[in-house]
Amino acid sequence: HRATSALALALAASLVLGTVVSLHQARLARAEAARAGAAEAASVQALARAETLNRLLLDMFEAERPERPRSELPTTRELLDRGLARARDPDAVDPRVRASLLVAIGGILQLRGRTEEAAALGAEATALLDGTPGDGSGDALDERIDALLLEASALRQLGRDGDAALRVDAAEALMQAARPDAARQARLLRARIDQAYGIGDYAEVLARAEALMALVDAWPGAGDDDRLRAHADLALGLMTQRRHADAVRHFDAVIEHRRRQSGGGSLAVARSQANAATNDLYLGEFARARARLDSALATYDQLFDAPAPIRATGRLILSMLLTRQGQFEAAAEALSASMEEYAPTVGHPDGTWAMA
């Protein structure tokens, strides 16, 4: 019966092997289904948080009576205070939504020159998230990173470069622990560029900017905004290395694309115009530099009703241009206006430069 036994053994072996393979495939299928279910659940949760955040932001700008005259509408400060009250209400929404709102408002405050408040909101968002258990999704991680990088950027503007570096290092540690994707790597590189620019390490600025451009070029999921920001950072790096003509080309590419997106009056366009004007100044293109600055300052005046460092920087560049043209009284006037606008932002490095 050897042949029969051998056949039976072979059949039994094949059945056992088939059962093992089937069980293994079943486990893989269950694991894949669990991952898919977790991913779907995380996506649903992320969508719910995004919708809640969107609703909160819309509520911030909703007037009690839309028919009221413009003079009676809430001020920007009132709108931001309304948003902060919602973000700090523990019974209002998910803690991660509250943290995202704190970071969003912090970014607005930083832009308006309220840098110390922005840094405090970044720290507040981090503390709020540290007390929030994660659900295994990447959202909590990204929100922690956003909070740390907001605080780092604000601290850098306040001249606290050591503290800023610690926050960026903490953000990088979080990214590395989570196998950083291209989007997170790009955010970290932008933070490192900001950090290097703050301490005057301009060779590092250019090296990081070139690395960011290479990352974005090789990133299939990169969007227009990612590419534009990479071009702007590279232009900044080129400017620090006195490669002004190359920098202008990159800034012009950013300006042209941003104009198509926004119709021309956006803050991003104005910022790029002011930066391009600085390079025009060094190239001796004074008329072009003045046209860019006039346009940028007009946009700033439309957007800001309180002192803003970005407008102060525009006036500082204008004073440099007027000095080059021998218009010393007008240059002194622009410089005085720049210093006055920098004054509320204690420790701002460009404000120290303007005073000197």
Tab-separated table of C-alpha atoms in Angstrom:
chain	number	residue	atom	x	y	z
A	1	HIS	CA	0.000	0.000	0.000
A	2	ARG	CA	2.963	2.301	-0.345
A	3	ALA	CA	1.605	4.014	-3.420
A	4	THR	CA	-1.763	4.520	-1.781
A	5	SER	CA	-0.101	5.737	1.434
A	6	ALA	CA	2.160	8.073	-0.497
A	7	LEU	CA	-0.818	9.463	-2.388
A	8	ALA	CA	-2.765	9.893	0.847
A	9	LEU	CA	0.229	11.580	2.461
A	10	ALA	CA	0.597	13.902	-0.500
A	11	LEU	CA	-3.094	14.722	-0.414
A	12	ALA	CA	-2.957	15.314	3.344
A	13	ALA	CA	0.120	17.484	2.942
A	14	SER	CA	-1.537	19.489	0.211
A	15	LEU	CA	-4.657	19.898	2.313
A	16	VAL	CA	-2.633	21.006	5.351
A	17	LEU	CA	-0.540	23.316	3.206
A	18	GLY	CA	-3.690	24.656	1.567
A	19	THR	CA	-5.262	25.192	4.981
A	20	VAL	CA	-2.152	27.027	6.242
A	21	VAL	CA	-2.039	29.177	3.113
A	22	SER	CA	-5.758	29.839	3.383
A	23	LEU	CA	-5.438	30.777	7.044
A	24	HIS	CA	-2.479	33.017	6.223
A	25	GLN	CA	-4.414	34.627	3.379
A	26	ALA	CA	-7.421	35.028	5.644
A	27	ARG	CA	-5.266	36.729	8.284
A	28	LEU	CA	-3.755	38.981	5.624
A	29	ALA	CA	-7.229	39.772	4.326
A	30	ARG	CA	-8.493	40.535	7.827
A	31	ALA	CA	-5.452	42.702	8.528
A	32	GLU	CA	-5.909	44.505	5.226
A	33	ALA	CA	-9.610	44.963	5.977
A	34	ALA	CA	-8.738	46.277	9.435
A	35	ARG	CA	-6.232	48.704	7.931
A	36	ALA	CA	-8.757	49.773	5.339
A	37	GLY	CA	-11.389	50.149	8.038
A	38	ALA	CA	-9.015	52.158	10.206
A	39	ALA	CA	-8.035	54.297	7.223
A	40	GLU	CA	-11.680	54.833	6.356
A	41	ALA	CA	-12.505	55.677	9.967
A	42	ALA	CA	-9.546	58.071	10.123
A	43	SER	CA	-10.673	59.681	6.875
A	44	VAL	CA	-14.204	60.094	8.199
A	45	GLN	CA	-12.864	61.595	11.421
A	46	ALA	CA	-10.530	63.915	9.524
A	47	LEU	CA	-13.372	65.016	7.262
A	48	ALA	CA	-15.605	65.658	10.270
A	49	ARG	CA	-12.884	67.734	11.927
A	50	ALA	CA	-12.263	69.676	8.711
A	51	GLU	CA	-15.971	70.407	8.334
A	52	THR	CA	-16.198	71.494	11.979
A	53	LEU	CA	-13.152	73.750	11.610
A	54	ASN	CA	-14.594	75.222	8.427
A	55	ARG	CA	-17.891	75.898	10.196
A	56	LEU	CA	-16.099	77.557	13.114
A	57	LEU	CA	-14.079	79.776	10.789
A	58	LEU	CA	-17.223	80.790	8.911
A	59	ASP	CA	-18.957	81.518	12.216
A	60	MET	CA	-16.103	83.839	13.163
A	61	PHE	CA	-16.824	86.046	10.165
A	62	GLU	CA	-20.591	85.882	10.338
A	63	ALA	CA	-22.111	89.260	11.267
A	64	GLU	CA	-25.052	89.245	13.623
A	65	ARG	CA	-27.000	91.427	11.204
A	66	PRO	CA	-25.657	91.309	7.652
A	67	GLU	CA	-27.555	94.474	6.754
A	68	ARG	CA	-25.529	96.558	9.226
A	69	PRO	CA	-23.367	99.356	7.777
A	70	ARG	CA	-19.669	98.660	7.362
A	71	SER	CA	-18.786	100.929	10.297
A	72	GLU	CA	-20.752	98.679	12.654
A	73	LEU	CA	-19.293	95.369	11.503
A	74	PRO	CA	-16.970	93.516	13.917
A	75	THR	CA	-13.310	94.522	13.861
A	76	THR	CA	-10.608	92.003	13.015
A	77	ARG	CA	-9.669	91.878	16.689
A	78	GLU	CA	-13.258	91.103	17.654
A	79	LEU	CA	-13.435	88.321	15.073
A	80	LEU	CA	-10.205	86.769	16.287
A	81	ASP	CA	-11.314	87.025	19.911
A	82	ARG	CA	-14.549	85.275	18.941
A	83	GLY	CA	-12.557	82.474	17.356
A	84	LEU	CA	-10.270	82.172	20.388
A	85	ALA	CA	-13.265	81.893	22.697
A	86	ARG	CA	-14.553	78.961	20.639
A	87	ALA	CA	-11.137	77.329	20.475
A	88	ARG	CA	-10.811	77.516	24.257
A	89	ASP	CA	-14.263	76.129	25.006
A	90	PRO	CA	-13.668	72.526	26.162
A	91	ASP	CA	-17.282	71.613	25.449
A	92	ALA	CA	-17.387	73.104	21.951
A	93	VAL	CA	-15.636	70.680	19.617
A	94	ASP	CA	-12.997	67.976	19.329
A	95	PRO	CA	-9.672	69.041	20.950
A	96	ARG	CA	-7.866	68.609	17.641
A	97	VAL	CA	-10.237	71.002	15.925
A	98	ARG	CA	-9.671	73.460	18.763
A	99	ALA	CA	-5.895	73.080	18.338
A	100	SER	CA	-6.152	73.646	14.570
A	101	LEU	CA	-8.192	76.785	15.200
A	102	LEU	CA	-5.600	78.047	17.696
A	103	VAL	CA	-2.839	77.483	15.112
A	104	ALA	CA	-4.853	79.193	12.344
A	105	ILE	CA	-5.526	82.246	14.520
A	106	GLY	CA	-1.891	82.235	15.669
A	107	GLY	CA	-0.773	82.437	12.045
A	108	ILE	CA	-3.042	85.433	11.466
A	109	LEU	CA	-1.755	87.170	14.606
A	110	GLN	CA	1.842	86.549	13.562
A	111	LEU	CA	1.137	88.102	10.185
A	112	ARG	CA	-0.343	91.134	11.923
A	113	GLY	CA	2.741	91.621	14.086
A	114	ARG	CA	1.314	90.157	17.297
A	115	THR	CA	4.186	87.719	17.410
A	116	GLU	CA	4.281	87.024	21.144
A	117	GLU	CA	0.586	86.121	21.083
A	118	ALA	CA	1.209	83.841	18.097
A	119	ALA	CA	3.992	82.008	19.942
A	120	ALA	CA	1.749	81.627	22.986
A	121	LEU	CA	-1.052	80.144	20.862
A	122	GLY	CA	1.362	77.648	19.322
A	123	ALA	CA	2.408	76.562	22.818
A	124	GLU	CA	-1.236	76.430	23.917
A	125	ALA	CA	-2.158	74.205	20.964
A	126	THR	CA	0.771	71.892	21.732
A	127	ALA	CA	-0.288	71.607	25.383
A	128	LEU	CA	-3.869	70.897	24.343
A	129	LEU	CA	-2.753	68.123	21.972
A	130	ASP	CA	-0.354	66.627	24.535
A	131	GLY	CA	-3.368	65.947	26.716
A	132	THR	CA	-5.329	64.375	23.856
A	133	PRO	CA	-5.018	60.618	23.170
A	134	GLY	CA	-4.335	59.747	19.556
A	135	ASP	CA	-6.526	57.486	17.436
A	136	GLY	CA	-3.777	56.054	15.274
A	137	SER	CA	-4.371	58.480	12.404
A	138	GLY	CA	-1.834	60.919	11.065
A	139	ASP	CA	-3.970	63.941	11.812
A	140	ALA	CA	-2.977	64.292	15.461
A	141	LEU	CA	0.663	64.095	14.426
A	142	ASP	CA	0.256	66.757	11.755
A	143	GLU	CA	-1.549	69.061	14.154
A	144	ARG	CA	1.236	68.689	16.721
A	145	ILE	CA	3.772	69.496	14.025
A	146	ASP	CA	1.774	72.542	12.889
A	147	ALA	CA	1.628	73.854	16.467
A	148	LEU	CA	5.370	73.372	17.026
A	149	LEU	CA	6.303	75.031	13.730
A	150	LEU	CA	4.017	78.015	14.389
A	151	GLU	CA	5.676	78.529	17.776
A	152	ALA	CA	9.131	78.102	16.219
A	153	SER	CA	8.435	80.686	13.511
A	154	ALA	CA	7.104	83.226	16.019
A	155	LEU	CA	10.005	82.659	18.421
A	156	ARG	CA	12.445	83.150	15.568
A	157	GLN	CA	10.838	86.491	14.762
A	158	LEU	CA	11.214	87.456	18.416
A	159	GLY	CA	14.944	86.762	18.203
A	160	ARG	CA	14.735	83.624	20.359
A	161	ASP	CA	16.597	81.440	17.889
A	162	GLY	CA	17.636	78.803	20.428
A	163	ASP	CA	14.067	78.221	21.582
A	164	ALA	CA	12.882	78.193	17.962
A	165	ALA	CA	15.452	75.541	17.082
A	166	LEU	CA	14.218	73.325	19.934
A	167	ARG	CA	10.656	73.472	18.562
A	168	VAL	CA	11.810	72.594	15.037
A	169	ASP	CA	13.879	69.714	16.428
A	170	ALA	CA	10.809	68.429	18.282
A	171	ALA	CA	8.741	68.631	15.081
A	172	GLU	CA	11.452	66.741	13.188
A	173	ALA	CA	11.538	64.020	15.864
A	174	LEU	CA	7.780	63.541	15.493
A	175	MET	CA	8.113	63.292	11.719
A	176	GLN	CA	10.968	60.781	11.864
A	177	ALA	CA	9.035	58.591	14.287
A	178	ALA	CA	6.148	58.479	11.826
A	179	ARG	CA	8.142	57.711	8.656
A	180	PRO	CA	7.859	61.208	7.168
A	181	ASP	CA	6.120	61.570	3.847
A	182	ALA	CA	6.993	64.214	1.264
A	183	ALA	CA	4.473	66.721	2.612
A	184	ARG	CA	5.936	66.564	6.106
A	185	GLN	CA	9.502	66.688	4.790
A	186	ALA	CA	8.624	69.811	2.816
A	187	ARG	CA	7.178	71.483	5.907
A	188	LEU	CA	10.306	70.639	7.894
A	189	LEU	CA	12.607	71.973	5.163
A	190	ARG	CA	10.640	75.239	5.082
A	191	ALA	CA	11.025	75.515	8.866
A	192	ARG	CA	14.776	74.871	8.573
A	193	ILE	CA	15.022	77.543	5.872
A	194	ASP	CA	13.270	80.015	8.166
A	195	GLN	CA	15.575	79.015	11.011
A	196	ALA	CA	18.752	79.392	8.921
A	197	TYR	CA	17.595	82.759	7.592
A	198	GLY	CA	16.965	83.957	11.151
A	199	ILE	CA	20.528	83.228	12.295
A	200	GLY	CA	22.108	84.532	9.093
A	201	ASP	CA	23.337	81.172	7.782
A	202	TYR	CA	22.604	82.045	4.160
A	203	ALA	CA	24.585	79.175	2.648
A	204	GLU	CA	22.308	76.842	4.619
A	205	VAL	CA	19.258	78.763	3.374
A	206	LEU	CA	20.232	78.091	-0.244
A	207	ALA	CA	21.185	74.450	0.420
A	208	ARG	CA	17.843	73.739	2.132
A	209	ALA	CA	15.930	75.613	-0.575
A	210	GLU	CA	17.605	73.561	-3.307
A	211	ALA	CA	16.772	70.380	-1.362
A	212	LEU	CA	13.148	71.510	-1.103
A	213	MET	CA	12.980	72.211	-4.839
A	214	ALA	CA	14.412	68.743	-5.587
A	215	LEU	CA	11.916	67.140	-3.196
A	216	VAL	CA	8.963	68.903	-4.811
A	217	ASP	CA	10.173	68.058	-8.336
A	218	ALA	CA	10.308	64.354	-7.418
A	219	TRP	CA	7.015	64.373	-5.504
A	220	PRO	CA	4.107	63.087	-7.655
A	221	GLY	CA	1.533	64.502	-5.249
A	222	ALA	CA	2.973	68.005	-5.131
A	223	GLY	CA	0.389	70.687	-5.810
A	224	ASP	CA	0.769	74.160	-7.277
A	225	ASP	CA	1.078	75.679	-3.816
A	226	ASP	CA	3.934	73.324	-2.909
A	227	ARG	CA	5.787	74.210	-6.110
A	228	LEU	CA	5.211	77.936	-5.697
A	229	ARG	CA	6.456	77.931	-2.121
A	230	ALA	CA	9.530	75.976	-3.205
A	231	HIS	CA	10.225	78.547	-5.945
A	232	ALA	CA	9.791	81.376	-3.436
A	233	ASP	CA	12.174	79.753	-0.939
A	234	LEU	CA	14.713	79.078	-3.669
A	235	ALA	CA	14.448	82.702	-4.800
A	236	LEU	CA	15.096	83.790	-1.204
A	237	GLY	CA	18.142	81.522	-1.041
A	238	LEU	CA	19.480	82.906	-4.319
A	239	MET	CA	18.919	86.445	-3.063
A	240	THR	CA	20.987	85.784	0.075
A	241	GLN	CA	23.841	84.629	-2.171
A	242	ARG	CA	23.588	87.835	-4.268
A	243	ARG	CA	22.352	85.932	-7.317
A	244	HIS	CA	19.787	88.647	-7.872
A	245	ALA	CA	18.929	88.031	-11.524
A	246	ASP	CA	18.206	84.348	-10.805
A	247	ALA	CA	16.162	85.316	-7.771
A	248	VAL	CA	14.051	87.765	-9.800
A	249	ARG	CA	13.214	85.055	-12.333
A	250	HIS	CA	11.889	82.775	-9.606
A	251	PHE	CA	9.958	85.572	-7.887
A	252	ASP	CA	8.395	86.609	-11.223
A	253	ALA	CA	7.247	83.030	-11.821
A	254	VAL	CA	5.582	83.017	-8.398
A	255	ILE	CA	3.978	86.442	-8.968
A	256	GLU	CA	2.563	85.489	-12.361
A	257	HIS	CA	1.012	82.276	-11.057
A	258	ARG	CA	-0.362	83.868	-7.889
A	259	ARG	CA	-1.960	86.631	-9.943
A	260	ARG	CA	-3.769	84.065	-12.055
A	261	GLN	CA	-5.028	82.405	-8.878
A	262	SER	CA	-6.132	85.467	-6.925
A	263	GLY	CA	-6.628	88.238	-9.455
A	264	GLY	CA	-3.523	90.088	-8.306
A	265	GLY	CA	-4.381	91.542	-4.906
A	266	SER	CA	-3.306	88.748	-2.589
A	267	LEU	CA	-0.826	88.924	0.246
A	268	ALA	CA	1.339	86.253	-1.438
A	269	VAL	CA	1.641	88.412	-4.571
A	270	ALA	CA	2.534	91.494	-2.527
A	271	ARG	CA	5.178	89.645	-0.531
A	272	SER	CA	6.807	88.304	-3.694
A	273	GLN	CA	6.695	91.763	-5.282
A	274	ALA	CA	8.503	93.282	-2.298
A	275	ASN	CA	11.143	90.549	-2.378
A	276	ALA	CA	11.602	90.933	-6.131
A	277	ALA	CA	11.935	94.707	-5.645
A	278	THR	CA	14.857	94.140	-3.277
A	279	ASN	CA	16.676	92.228	-6.015
A	280	ASP	CA	15.763	94.868	-8.603
A	281	LEU	CA	17.331	97.445	-6.301
A	282	TYR	CA	20.666	95.625	-6.318
A	283	LEU	CA	20.433	95.151	-10.087
A	284	GLY	CA	19.945	98.922	-10.561
A	285	GLU	CA	16.397	98.457	-11.883
A	286	PHE	CA	15.043	101.318	-9.789
A	287	ALA	CA	11.895	102.078	-11.783
A	288	ARG	CA	10.826	98.439	-11.763
A	289	ALA	CA	11.598	98.156	-8.058
A	290	ARG	CA	9.487	101.240	-7.282
A	291	ALA	CA	6.525	99.933	-9.282
A	292	ARG	CA	6.660	96.623	-7.430
A	293	LEU	CA	6.905	98.316	-4.033
A	294	ASP	CA	4.047	100.717	-4.733
A	295	SER	CA	1.827	97.782	-5.676
A	296	ALA	CA	2.884	95.728	-2.611
A	297	LEU	CA	2.371	98.604	-0.174
A	298	ALA	CA	-1.053	99.367	-1.657
A	299	THR	CA	-2.074	95.746	-1.051
A	300	TYR	CA	-0.746	95.856	2.512
A	301	ASP	CA	-2.741	99.029	3.175
A	302	GLN	CA	-5.898	97.279	1.989
A	303	LEU	CA	-5.268	94.224	4.156
A	304	PHE	CA	-3.964	95.685	7.419
A	305	ASP	CA	-5.611	98.248	9.664
A	306	ALA	CA	-2.971	97.871	12.405
A	307	PRO	CA	0.858	97.762	12.467
A	308	ALA	CA	2.191	94.785	10.516
A	309	PRO	CA	5.860	93.772	10.225
A	310	ILE	CA	5.429	92.758	6.594
A	311	ARG	CA	4.346	96.301	5.655
A	312	ALA	CA	7.162	97.721	7.801
A	313	THR	CA	9.610	95.615	5.777
A	314	GLY	CA	8.130	96.997	2.550
A	315	ARG	CA	8.689	100.546	3.808
A	316	LEU	CA	12.225	99.638	4.831
A	317	ILE	CA	12.961	98.403	1.285
A	318	LEU	CA	11.421	101.619	-0.078
A	319	SER	CA	13.744	103.680	2.109
A	320	MET	CA	16.735	101.746	0.733
A	321	LEU	CA	15.576	102.415	-2.829
A	322	LEU	CA	15.051	106.133	-2.186
A	323	THR	CA	18.505	106.347	-0.611
A	324	ARG	CA	20.048	104.761	-3.709
A	325	GLN	CA	18.248	107.385	-5.794
A	326	GLY	CA	19.531	110.246	-3.632
A	327	GLN	CA	16.048	111.128	-2.290
A	328	PHE	CA	17.242	111.337	1.305
A	329	GLU	CA	14.342	113.221	2.898
A	330	ALA	CA	11.796	110.811	1.397
A	331	ALA	CA	14.018	107.898	2.455
A	332	ALA	CA	14.148	109.173	6.045
A	333	GLU	CA	10.359	109.539	6.067
A	334	ALA	CA	9.853	105.970	4.815
A	335	LEU	CA	12.399	104.682	7.336
A	336	SER	CA	10.696	106.482	10.221
A	337	ALA	CA	7.349	104.975	9.202
A	338	SER	CA	9.000	101.558	9.047
A	339	MET	CA	10.519	101.924	12.529
A	340	GLU	CA	7.191	103.079	13.958
A	341	GLU	CA	5.420	100.060	12.523
A	342	TYR	CA	8.092	97.654	13.769
A	343	ALA	CA	7.923	99.113	17.294
A	344	PRO	CA	5.033	96.912	18.604
A	345	THR	CA	6.975	93.776	17.610
A	346	VAL	CA	9.675	93.783	20.265
A	347	GLY	CA	12.874	92.082	19.139
A	348	HIS	CA	11.925	91.781	15.463
A	349	PRO	CA	15.319	91.474	13.672
A	350	ASP	CA	14.274	93.682	10.750
A	351	GLY	CA	13.077	96.316	13.239
A	352	THR	CA	16.540	96.323	14.834
A	353	TRP	CA	18.031	96.735	11.358
A	354	ALA	CA	15.694	99.616	10.572
A	355	MET	CA	16.649	101.404	13.788
A	356	ALA	CA	20.355	100.965	13.048
